[in-house]
């Protein structure tokens, strides 16, 4: 019998049956039957004449409808949705008719090999439409365009299905899956829906899909945070809705916090009761008393249809030029932090991929505004899909650029708020350009519902000296304009409409704080000694030559952590030995002979370099990072060691993320080899970063080989508490004063003492005033912190006695929460003990 439809291989490679696919969604045929191909070339071709039903937003999958209603899904690689479109180039559009052998998608085979779970690419017939399937090729190499599947009509044709009668049950949901309703969750929803006799559907704006059709669900294009209406009609409708809703809302292992949508002042104030106190995460330190000023931005209206490609091209070019010019003016008026952020914005505007995507859509008949918004949206989705909170925070910069260009296209202009003096700005989220437009002299503080402590808004606020609290939750939107507020960033709290006594106490504390800071700054350059003369080194954490110059002015006695990543990141190739040596020399000279501790390159996890590819990892924070990267690339390690010895011969060297004595010994061997390479005769101290519980618990072993220990409390805290420090949902709970973290720091200090080594702290806890006396009491003799914290920490240490600090530390270790530890320390400091 002749085949009704022959499907050609959509790519060149090794053909296999679906049973061999390392993913149960395909191997168990949840989406349908077909075959899989391990590609040897980076092009996906149409397997037959068809119409494109949809190209997935992440560009890794396409669904086609062939003659007779046959629906075909082709999925390039496995778990490639997480790439967010990176490495894929789409050549077709939804609704487009294609012919057999036409190019559909190009993809970067090398990139997928490094970062995808597998290159195996299933081609699945999701709806046979009454056909039977005959798999012709499997278990061998096939060429693109070679026949691989035959479809023929079965003995029984599909029959019309009568409409389902009965009650209808509805429920509104929000999609929690970080990558939206892609193949895997769509298959699971469809599989569950098929177990009920009811007719079940999901609907979003203007689109509806049968929940029993995985391809239909995928064509809805539902993304993380999208709202959807789940409905079921007929027998067991109530049970069907409950079961499907539970499956979707549970996240299916891919759930992520749902962002709070910006609300208008009118609706938000009525929807939420104003609380007495909100908890958030410090993004910039300080205490502020002031009146609430709300900032909620309205969406810029965008129409989809263009007025001709030439017209829209010209409009987009003019808008980009205007925004570019404004950025240049703002950069010329700002400080280093502002110039750096605006430089990143300017680079985005020059990105040929970004502007190219927008112009491609204009060529398809879209307006300039629609095309720009869609192109930005692709990048936003890609960044959010990286599982990297710090990269995800860069989304704000793209959203900022999207808005600024759209405003120019729409002839609108953001009017800067006319802030009254002493304003505490409230927003669901704040864009960098909005903050830059404000009069900092009138801004007492900032509190946002969303955001993260390493966002560009946080960096700007710190540079402006404005206390900033982020991730305070949706209740921020309920606070009315003019409400009296007390914002204590270090305590992570926002008091709403405080009582008179609390307000008076805060104002008194604020005045006293100003006086203390002025006195502390006056003595910042003096050496730091405790009340009995005990020496405590107060150093600065540095990330550039400019940081070194600023740190000395702030009173730093040296550098306890030079983050060398500034030399390696955001470039196409690694710096050579001469370039590194020159930079280390310049920083050493800027410190004018003061101590310098250079941390070896620490990449992986939340820091990546394009020329140092690291295979995709299920959990990058627990993967190849820190010293593990260096030991796997010995030439990179030896080059950096030689550069340090040449450029800063008096510097100490510190190895990051060490978890075993073997790793430290391997670095020591590499250092000895580098010493021989450059004929280095002097002493070189090699220290260890204590950043994992493992390192803290074997600190005595590490101390037998090391010359000093330095605790990195940021990573140590997240690994100890099993909480991602970049997760805004958990940010308020990731507190390094947790007793468990303090006990590990004590273990590290005790391990160092056994071998007469000093122990320092160079993580965020070192600059926390409440933590300093506890750390000193645990045996820490060196604190390295941001320059802004140095004067106040030094001033406080001068009032302390070693005995009192040891007693406080012992009491802190016995507490049951970080809140209790902070309360204990604050009582200690205010009581003058």
XYZ file of C-alpha atoms in Angstrom, residues 525 542 544-554 586-587 590-591:
17
model
C 42.963 56.945 58.458
C 38.738 45.660 45.801
C 39.675 47.465 40.245
C 42.454 50.057 40.366
C 39.869 52.774 41.026
C 38.596 50.859 44.042
C 42.124 50.809 45.473
C 42.461 54.574 45.222
C 39.047 55.138 46.823
C 39.691 52.624 49.608
C 42.766 54.478 50.865
C 40.771 57.670 51.095
C 38.149 55.764 53.127
C 49.276 49.308 39.405
C 47.038 48.225 42.287
C 48.212 52.498 44.562
C 48.194 50.806 47.975
